[in-house]
PDB file of C-alpha atoms in Angstrom:
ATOM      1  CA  UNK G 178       0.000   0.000   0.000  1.00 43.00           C
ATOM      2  CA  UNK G 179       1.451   3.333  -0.717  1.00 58.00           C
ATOM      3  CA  UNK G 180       2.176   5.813   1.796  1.00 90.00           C
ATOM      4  CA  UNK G 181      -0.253   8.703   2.678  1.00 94.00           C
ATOM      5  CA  UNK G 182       2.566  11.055   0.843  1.00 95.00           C
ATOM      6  CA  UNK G 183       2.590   8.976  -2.220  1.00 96.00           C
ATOM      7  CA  UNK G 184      -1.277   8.396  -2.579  1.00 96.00           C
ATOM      8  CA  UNK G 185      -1.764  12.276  -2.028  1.00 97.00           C
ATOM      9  CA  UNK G 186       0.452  13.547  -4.455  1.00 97.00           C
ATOM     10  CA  UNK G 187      -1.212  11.109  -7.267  1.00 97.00           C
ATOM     11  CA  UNK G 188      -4.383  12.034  -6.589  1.00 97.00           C
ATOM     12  CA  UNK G 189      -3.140  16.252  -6.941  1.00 98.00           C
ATOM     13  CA  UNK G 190      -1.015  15.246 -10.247  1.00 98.00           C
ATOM     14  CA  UNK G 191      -4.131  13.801 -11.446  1.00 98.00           C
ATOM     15  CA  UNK G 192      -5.415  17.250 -11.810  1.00 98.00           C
ATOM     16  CA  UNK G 193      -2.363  18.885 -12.786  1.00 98.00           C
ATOM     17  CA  UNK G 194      -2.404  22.098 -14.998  1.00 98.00           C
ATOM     18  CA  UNK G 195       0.834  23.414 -16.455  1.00 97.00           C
ATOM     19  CA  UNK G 196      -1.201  26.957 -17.932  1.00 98.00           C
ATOM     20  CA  UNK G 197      -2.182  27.419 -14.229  1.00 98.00           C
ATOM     21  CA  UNK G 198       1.154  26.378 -12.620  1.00 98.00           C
ATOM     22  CA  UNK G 199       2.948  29.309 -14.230  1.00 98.00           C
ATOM     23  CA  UNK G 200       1.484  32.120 -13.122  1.00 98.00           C
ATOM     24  CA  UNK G 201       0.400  30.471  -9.641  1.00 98.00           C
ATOM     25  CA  UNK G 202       4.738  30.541  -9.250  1.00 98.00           C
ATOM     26  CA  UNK G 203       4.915  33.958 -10.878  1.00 98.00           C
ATOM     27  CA  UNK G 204       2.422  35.027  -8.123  1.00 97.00           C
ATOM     28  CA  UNK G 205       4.374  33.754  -5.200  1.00 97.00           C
ATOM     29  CA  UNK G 206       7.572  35.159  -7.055  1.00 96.00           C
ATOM     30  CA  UNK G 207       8.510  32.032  -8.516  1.00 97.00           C
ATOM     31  CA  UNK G 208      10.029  30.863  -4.911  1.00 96.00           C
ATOM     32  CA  UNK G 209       7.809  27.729  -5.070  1.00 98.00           C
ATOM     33  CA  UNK G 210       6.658  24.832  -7.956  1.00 98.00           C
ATOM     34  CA  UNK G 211       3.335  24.518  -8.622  1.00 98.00           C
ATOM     35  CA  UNK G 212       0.845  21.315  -9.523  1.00 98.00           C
ATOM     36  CA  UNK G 213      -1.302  24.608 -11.215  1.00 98.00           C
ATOM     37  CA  UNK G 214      -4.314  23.383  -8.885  1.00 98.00           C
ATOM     38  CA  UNK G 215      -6.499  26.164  -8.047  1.00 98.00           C
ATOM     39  CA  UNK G 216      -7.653  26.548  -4.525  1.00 98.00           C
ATOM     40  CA  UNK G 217     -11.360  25.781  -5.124  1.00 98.00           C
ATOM     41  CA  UNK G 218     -10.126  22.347  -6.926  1.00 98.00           C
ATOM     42  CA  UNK G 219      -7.672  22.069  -4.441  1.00 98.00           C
ATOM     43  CA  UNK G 220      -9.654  22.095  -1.716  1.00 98.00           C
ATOM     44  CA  UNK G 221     -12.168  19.648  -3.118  1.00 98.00           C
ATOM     45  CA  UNK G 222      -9.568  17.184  -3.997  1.00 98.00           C
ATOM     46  CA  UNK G 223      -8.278  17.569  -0.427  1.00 98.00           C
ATOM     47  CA  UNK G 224     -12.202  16.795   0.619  1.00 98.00           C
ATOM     48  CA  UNK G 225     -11.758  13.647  -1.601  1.00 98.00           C
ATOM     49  CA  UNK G 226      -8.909  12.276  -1.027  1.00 98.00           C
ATOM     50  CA  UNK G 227      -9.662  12.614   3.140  1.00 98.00           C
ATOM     51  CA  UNK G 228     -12.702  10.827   2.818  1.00 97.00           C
ATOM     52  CA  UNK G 229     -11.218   8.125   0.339  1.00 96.00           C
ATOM     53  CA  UNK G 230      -8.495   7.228   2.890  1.00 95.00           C
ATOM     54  CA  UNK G 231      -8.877   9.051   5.861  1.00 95.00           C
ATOM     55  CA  UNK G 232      -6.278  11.178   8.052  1.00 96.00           C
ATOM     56  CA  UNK G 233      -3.350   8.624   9.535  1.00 95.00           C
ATOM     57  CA  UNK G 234      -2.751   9.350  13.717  1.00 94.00           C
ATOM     58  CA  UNK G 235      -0.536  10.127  16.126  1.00 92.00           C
ATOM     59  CA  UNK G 236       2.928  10.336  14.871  1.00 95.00           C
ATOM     60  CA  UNK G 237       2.062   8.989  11.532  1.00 95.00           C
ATOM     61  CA  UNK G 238      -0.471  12.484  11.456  1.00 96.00           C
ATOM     62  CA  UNK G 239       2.623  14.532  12.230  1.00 97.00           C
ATOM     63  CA  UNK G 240       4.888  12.291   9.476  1.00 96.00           C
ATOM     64  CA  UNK G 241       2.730  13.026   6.868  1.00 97.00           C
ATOM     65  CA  UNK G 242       2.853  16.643   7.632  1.00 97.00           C
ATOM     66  CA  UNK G 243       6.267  17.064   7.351  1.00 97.00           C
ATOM     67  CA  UNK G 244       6.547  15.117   4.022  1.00 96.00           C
ATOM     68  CA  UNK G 245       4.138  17.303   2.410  1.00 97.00           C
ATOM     69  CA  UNK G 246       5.997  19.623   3.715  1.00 97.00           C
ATOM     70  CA  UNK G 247       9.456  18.600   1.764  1.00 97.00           C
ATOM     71  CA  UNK G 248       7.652  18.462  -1.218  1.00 97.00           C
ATOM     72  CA  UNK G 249       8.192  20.882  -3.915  1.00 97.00           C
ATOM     73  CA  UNK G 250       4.945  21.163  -4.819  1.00 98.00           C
ATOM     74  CA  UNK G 251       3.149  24.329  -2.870  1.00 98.00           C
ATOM     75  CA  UNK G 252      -0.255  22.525  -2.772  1.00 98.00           C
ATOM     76  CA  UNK G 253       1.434  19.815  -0.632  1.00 98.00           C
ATOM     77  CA  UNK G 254       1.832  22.269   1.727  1.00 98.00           C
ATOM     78  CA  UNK G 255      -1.517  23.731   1.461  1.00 98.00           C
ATOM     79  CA  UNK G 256      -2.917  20.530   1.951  1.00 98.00           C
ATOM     80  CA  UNK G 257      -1.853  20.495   5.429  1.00 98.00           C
ATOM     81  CA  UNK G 258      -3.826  23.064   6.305  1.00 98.00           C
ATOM     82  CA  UNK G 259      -7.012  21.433   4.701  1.00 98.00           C
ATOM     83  CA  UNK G 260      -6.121  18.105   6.718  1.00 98.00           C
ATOM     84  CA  UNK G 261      -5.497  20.042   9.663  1.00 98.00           C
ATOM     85  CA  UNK G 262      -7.489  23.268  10.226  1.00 98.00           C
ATOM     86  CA  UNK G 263     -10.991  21.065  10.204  1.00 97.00           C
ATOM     87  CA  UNK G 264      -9.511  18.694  13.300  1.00 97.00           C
ATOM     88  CA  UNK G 265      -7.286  22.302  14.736  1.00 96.00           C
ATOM     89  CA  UNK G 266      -9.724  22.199  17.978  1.00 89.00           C
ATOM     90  CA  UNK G 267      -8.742  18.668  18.662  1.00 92.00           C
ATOM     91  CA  UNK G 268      -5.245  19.060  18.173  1.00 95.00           C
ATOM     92  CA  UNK G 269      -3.217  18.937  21.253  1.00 95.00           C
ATOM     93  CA  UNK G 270       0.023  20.631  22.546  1.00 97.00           C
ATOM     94  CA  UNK G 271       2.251  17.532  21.092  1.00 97.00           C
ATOM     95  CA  UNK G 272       1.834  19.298  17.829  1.00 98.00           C
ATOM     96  CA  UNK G 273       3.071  22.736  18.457  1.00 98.00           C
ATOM     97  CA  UNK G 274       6.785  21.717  17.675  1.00 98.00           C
ATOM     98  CA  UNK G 275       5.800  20.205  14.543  1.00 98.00           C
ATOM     99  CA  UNK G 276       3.971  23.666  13.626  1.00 98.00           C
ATOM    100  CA  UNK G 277       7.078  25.698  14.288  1.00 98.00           C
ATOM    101  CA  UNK G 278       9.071  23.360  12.132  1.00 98.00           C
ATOM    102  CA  UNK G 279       6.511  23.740   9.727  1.00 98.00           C
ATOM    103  CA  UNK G 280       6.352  27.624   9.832  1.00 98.00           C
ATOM    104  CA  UNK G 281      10.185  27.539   9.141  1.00 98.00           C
ATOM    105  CA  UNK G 282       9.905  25.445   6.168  1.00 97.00           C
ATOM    106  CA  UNK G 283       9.722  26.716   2.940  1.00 97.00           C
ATOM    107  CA  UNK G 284       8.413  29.960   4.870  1.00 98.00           C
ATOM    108  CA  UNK G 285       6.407  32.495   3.410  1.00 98.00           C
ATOM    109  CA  UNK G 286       2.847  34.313   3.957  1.00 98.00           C
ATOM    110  CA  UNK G 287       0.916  32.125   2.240  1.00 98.00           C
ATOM    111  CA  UNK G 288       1.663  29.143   4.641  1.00 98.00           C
ATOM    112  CA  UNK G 289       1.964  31.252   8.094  1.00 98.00           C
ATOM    113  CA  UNK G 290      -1.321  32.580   7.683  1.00 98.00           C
ATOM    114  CA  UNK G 291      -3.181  29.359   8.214  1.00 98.00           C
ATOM    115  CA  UNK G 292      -0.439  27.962  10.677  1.00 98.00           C
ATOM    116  CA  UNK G 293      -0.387  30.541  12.923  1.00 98.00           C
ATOM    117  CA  UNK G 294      -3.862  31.641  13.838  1.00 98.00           C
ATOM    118  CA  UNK G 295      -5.746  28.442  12.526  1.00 98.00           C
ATOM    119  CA  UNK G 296      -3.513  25.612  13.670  1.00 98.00           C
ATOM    120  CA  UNK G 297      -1.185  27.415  16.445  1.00 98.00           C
ATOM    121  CA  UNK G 298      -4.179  29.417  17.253  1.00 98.00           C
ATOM    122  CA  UNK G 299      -6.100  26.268  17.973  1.00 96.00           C
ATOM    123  CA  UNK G 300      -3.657  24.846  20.807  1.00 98.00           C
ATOM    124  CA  UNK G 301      -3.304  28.440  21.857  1.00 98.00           C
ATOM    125  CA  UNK G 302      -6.607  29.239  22.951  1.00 97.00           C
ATOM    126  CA  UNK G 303      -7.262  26.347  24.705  1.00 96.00           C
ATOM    127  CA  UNK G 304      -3.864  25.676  26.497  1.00 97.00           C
ATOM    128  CA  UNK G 305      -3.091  29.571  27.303  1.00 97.00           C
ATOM    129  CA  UNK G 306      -0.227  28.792  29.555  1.00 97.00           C
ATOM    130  CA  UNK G 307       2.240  27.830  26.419  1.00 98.00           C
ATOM    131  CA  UNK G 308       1.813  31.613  25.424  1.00 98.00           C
ATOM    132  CA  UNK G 309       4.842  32.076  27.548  1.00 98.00           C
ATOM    133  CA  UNK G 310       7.099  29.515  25.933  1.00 98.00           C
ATOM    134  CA  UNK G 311       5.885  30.159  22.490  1.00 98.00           C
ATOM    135  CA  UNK G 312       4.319  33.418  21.169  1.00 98.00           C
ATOM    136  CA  UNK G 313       6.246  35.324  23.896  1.00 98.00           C
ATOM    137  CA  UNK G 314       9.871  34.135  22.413  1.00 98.00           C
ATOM    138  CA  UNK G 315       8.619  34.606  18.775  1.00 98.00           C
ATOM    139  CA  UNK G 316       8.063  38.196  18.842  1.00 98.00           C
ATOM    140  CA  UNK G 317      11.672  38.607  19.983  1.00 98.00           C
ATOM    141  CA  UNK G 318      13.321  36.186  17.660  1.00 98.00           C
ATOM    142  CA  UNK G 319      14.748  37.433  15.287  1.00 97.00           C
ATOM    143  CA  UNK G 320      12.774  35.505  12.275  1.00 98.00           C
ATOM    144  CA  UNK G 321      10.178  37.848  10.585  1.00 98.00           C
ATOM    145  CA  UNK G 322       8.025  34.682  10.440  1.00 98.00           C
ATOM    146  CA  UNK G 323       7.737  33.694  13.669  1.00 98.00           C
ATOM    147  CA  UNK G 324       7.264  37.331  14.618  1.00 98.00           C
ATOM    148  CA  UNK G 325       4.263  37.124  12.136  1.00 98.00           C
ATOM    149  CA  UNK G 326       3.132  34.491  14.432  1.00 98.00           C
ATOM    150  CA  UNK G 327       3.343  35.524  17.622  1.00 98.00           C
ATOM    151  CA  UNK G 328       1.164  38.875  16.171  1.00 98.00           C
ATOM    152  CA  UNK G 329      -1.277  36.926  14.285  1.00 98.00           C
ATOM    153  CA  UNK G 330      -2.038  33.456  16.905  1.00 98.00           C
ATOM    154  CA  UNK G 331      -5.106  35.686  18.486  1.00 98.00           C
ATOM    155  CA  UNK G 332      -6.635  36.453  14.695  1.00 98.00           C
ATOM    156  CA  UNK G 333      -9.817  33.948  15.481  1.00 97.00           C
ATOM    157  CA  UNK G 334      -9.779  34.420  19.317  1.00 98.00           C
ATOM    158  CA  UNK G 335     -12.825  37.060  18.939  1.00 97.00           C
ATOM    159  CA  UNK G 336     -14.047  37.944  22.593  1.00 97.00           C
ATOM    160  CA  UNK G 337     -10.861  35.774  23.859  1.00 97.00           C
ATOM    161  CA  UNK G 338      -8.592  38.061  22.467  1.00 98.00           C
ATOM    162  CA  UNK G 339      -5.289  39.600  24.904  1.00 98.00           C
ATOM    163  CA  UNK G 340      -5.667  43.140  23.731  1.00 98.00           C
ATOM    164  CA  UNK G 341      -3.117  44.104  26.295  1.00 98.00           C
ATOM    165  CA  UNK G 342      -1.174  40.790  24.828  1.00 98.00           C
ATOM    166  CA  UNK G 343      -1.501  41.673  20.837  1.00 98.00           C
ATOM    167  CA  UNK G 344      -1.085  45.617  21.770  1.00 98.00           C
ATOM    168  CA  UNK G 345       2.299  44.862  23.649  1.00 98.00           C
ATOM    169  CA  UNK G 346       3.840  42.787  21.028  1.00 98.00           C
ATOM    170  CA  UNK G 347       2.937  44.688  18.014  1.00 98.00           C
ATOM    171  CA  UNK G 348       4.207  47.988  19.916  1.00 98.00           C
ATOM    172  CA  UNK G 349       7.437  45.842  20.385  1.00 98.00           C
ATOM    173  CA  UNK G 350       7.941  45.473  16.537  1.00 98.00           C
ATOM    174  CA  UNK G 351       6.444  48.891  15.609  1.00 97.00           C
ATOM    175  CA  UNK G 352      10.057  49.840  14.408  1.00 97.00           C
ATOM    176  CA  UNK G 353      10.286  46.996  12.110  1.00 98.00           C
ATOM    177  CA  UNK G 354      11.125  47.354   8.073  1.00 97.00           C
ATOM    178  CA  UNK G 355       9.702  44.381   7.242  1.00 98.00           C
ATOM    179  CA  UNK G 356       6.271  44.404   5.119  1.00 98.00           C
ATOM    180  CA  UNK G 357       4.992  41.170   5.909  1.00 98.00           C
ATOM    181  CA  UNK G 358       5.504  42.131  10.124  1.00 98.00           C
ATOM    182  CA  UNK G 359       4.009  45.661   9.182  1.00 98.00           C
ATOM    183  CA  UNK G 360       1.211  43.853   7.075  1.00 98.00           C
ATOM    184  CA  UNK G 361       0.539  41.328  10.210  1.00 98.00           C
ATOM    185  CA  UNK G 362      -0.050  43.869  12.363  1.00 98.00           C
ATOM    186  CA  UNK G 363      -2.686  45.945  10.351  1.00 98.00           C
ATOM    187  CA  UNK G 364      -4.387  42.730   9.877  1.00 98.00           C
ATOM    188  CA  UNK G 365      -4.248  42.201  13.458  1.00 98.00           C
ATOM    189  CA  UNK G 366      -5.298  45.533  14.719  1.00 98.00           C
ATOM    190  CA  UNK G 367      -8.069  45.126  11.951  1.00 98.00           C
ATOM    191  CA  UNK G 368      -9.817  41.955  12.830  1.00 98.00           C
ATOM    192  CA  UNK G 369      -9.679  43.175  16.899  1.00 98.00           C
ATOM    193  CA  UNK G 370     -11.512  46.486  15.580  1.00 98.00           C
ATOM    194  CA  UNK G 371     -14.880  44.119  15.096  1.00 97.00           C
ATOM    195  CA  UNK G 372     -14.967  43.339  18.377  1.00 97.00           C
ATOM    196  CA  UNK G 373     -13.409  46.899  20.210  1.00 97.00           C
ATOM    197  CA  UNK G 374     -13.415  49.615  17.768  1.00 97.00           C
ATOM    198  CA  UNK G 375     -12.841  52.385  20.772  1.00 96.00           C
ATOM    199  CA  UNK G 376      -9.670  50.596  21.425  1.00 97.00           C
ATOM    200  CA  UNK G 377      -8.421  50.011  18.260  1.00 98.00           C
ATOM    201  CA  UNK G 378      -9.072  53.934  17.844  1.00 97.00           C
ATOM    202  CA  UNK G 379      -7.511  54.678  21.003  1.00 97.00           C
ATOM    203  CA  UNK G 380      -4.136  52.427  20.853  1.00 98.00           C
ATOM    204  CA  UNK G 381      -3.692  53.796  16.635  1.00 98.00           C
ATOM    205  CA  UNK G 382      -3.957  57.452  17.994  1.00 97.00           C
ATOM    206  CA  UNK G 383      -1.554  57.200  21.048  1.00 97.00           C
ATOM    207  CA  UNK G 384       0.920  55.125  19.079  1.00 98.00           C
ATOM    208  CA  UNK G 385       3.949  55.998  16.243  1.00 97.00           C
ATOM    209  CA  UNK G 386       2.572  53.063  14.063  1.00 98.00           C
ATOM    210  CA  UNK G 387       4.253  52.520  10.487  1.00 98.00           C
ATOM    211  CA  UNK G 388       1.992  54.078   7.701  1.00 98.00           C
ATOM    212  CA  UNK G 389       1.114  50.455   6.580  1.00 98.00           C
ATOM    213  CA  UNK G 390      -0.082  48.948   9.928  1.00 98.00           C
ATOM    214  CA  UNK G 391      -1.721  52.465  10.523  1.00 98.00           C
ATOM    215  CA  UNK G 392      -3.571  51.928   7.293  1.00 97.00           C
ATOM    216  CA  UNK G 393      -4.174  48.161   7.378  1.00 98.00           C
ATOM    217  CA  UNK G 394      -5.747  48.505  10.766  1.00 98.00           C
ATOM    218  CA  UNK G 395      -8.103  51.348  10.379  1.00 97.00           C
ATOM    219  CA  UNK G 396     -10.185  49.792   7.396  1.00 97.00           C
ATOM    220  CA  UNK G 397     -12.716  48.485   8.388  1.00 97.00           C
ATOM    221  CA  UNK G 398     -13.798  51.383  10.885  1.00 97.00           C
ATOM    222  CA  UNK G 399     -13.287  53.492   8.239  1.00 95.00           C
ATOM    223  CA  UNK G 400     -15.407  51.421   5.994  1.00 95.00           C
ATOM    224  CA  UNK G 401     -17.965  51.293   8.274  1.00 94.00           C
ATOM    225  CA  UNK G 402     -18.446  55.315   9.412  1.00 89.00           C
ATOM    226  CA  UNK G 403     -16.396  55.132  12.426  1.00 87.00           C
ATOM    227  CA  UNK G 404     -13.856  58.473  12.737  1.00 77.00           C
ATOM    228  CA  UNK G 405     -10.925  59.339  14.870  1.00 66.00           C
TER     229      UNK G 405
END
């Protein structure tokens, strides 16, 4: 029988599309190969193939992981997040090393942005006390993409949110050059506006902010009528 790595990447190449795969690479600046899936189709074949034969457990789960992972193929490693993100509230803290690994493989924003707040988030949320040993060292490594994480983790917390928590660390890389921390934090600031416009309002007004996490995080108050 052929491994869960094997079987997957069959049932992708299946579908492959070399007109697609082009400019899906050109899009991600041509850092990655692509199968050319699109992610409707991808996502369906990832429905498919998980009911066909199921997710493996245990350390077999985290195995499989890793090899899509090594792949070259970039929908490999989006397929981890369509395995994952469905069973992320089950997940327990066993997986969190296997995350960060993942988050510095083949790192860029397309994969951190459904590790960190959907699959990190996950464990996160429910087992707050690893905060300390994990978000809390990210923000002062000195990896932009664990930064990213440490900002973003609280993106689906809602009414669980830190604000003092995602205030404090985004005020700790406020100096930063980098776009995609920058970016992070607008997003950040953005989603917590839903839930707490007035201090949202409050911490962009008292606060140097760069131009693009000053922007990114005002948008939706400004969409929606709300002034400073």
């Amino acid at each position: 029988m052929a491994a869960p790595y094997e079987q997957l990447l069959a049932h992708f190449q299946a579908h492959a599309d070399e007109d697609q795969a082009g400019p899906m690479a050109k899009y991600m600046r041509n850092q990655f190969s692509f199968l050319g899936i699109k992610s409707p189709l991808r996502k369906e074949l990832s429905k498919s193939y998980l009911k066909k034969y199921g997710r493996p457990e245990g350390e077999a789960l985290q195995q499989f992981c890793r090899a899509c992972f090594a792949s070259p193929f970039r929908e490999m490693q989006y397929f981890v997040g369509d395995m994952m993100i469905p069973i992320a509230k089950k997940v327990d803290s066993s997986f969190m090393p296997l995350y960060v690994k993942l988050v510095l493989t083949k790192s860029w924003w397309d994969t951190i942005d459904f590790i960190a707040p959907r699959l990190m988030g996950g464990i996160l949320l429910r087992e707050p006390e690893l905060i300390e040993l994990y978000p809390k060292q990210w923000i002062r490594s000195d990896n932009i993409w664990l930064q990213r994480c440490a900002i973003l983790f609280q993106l689906h917390f809602r009414e669980k949110t830190d604000a003092d928590l995602l205030f404090e660390f985004i005020l700790s890389r406020k100096d930063s050059d980098e776009f995609f921390v920058q970016k992070a934090a607008g997003w950040a600031l953005r989603q917590f506006s839903k839930l707490n416009a007035k201090a949202v309002m409050d911490f962009v007004a008292q606060h140097d902010l760069p131009a693009l996490t000053e922007r990114e995080g005002l948008k939706w108050l400004q969409k929606n009528g709300y002034s400073r």
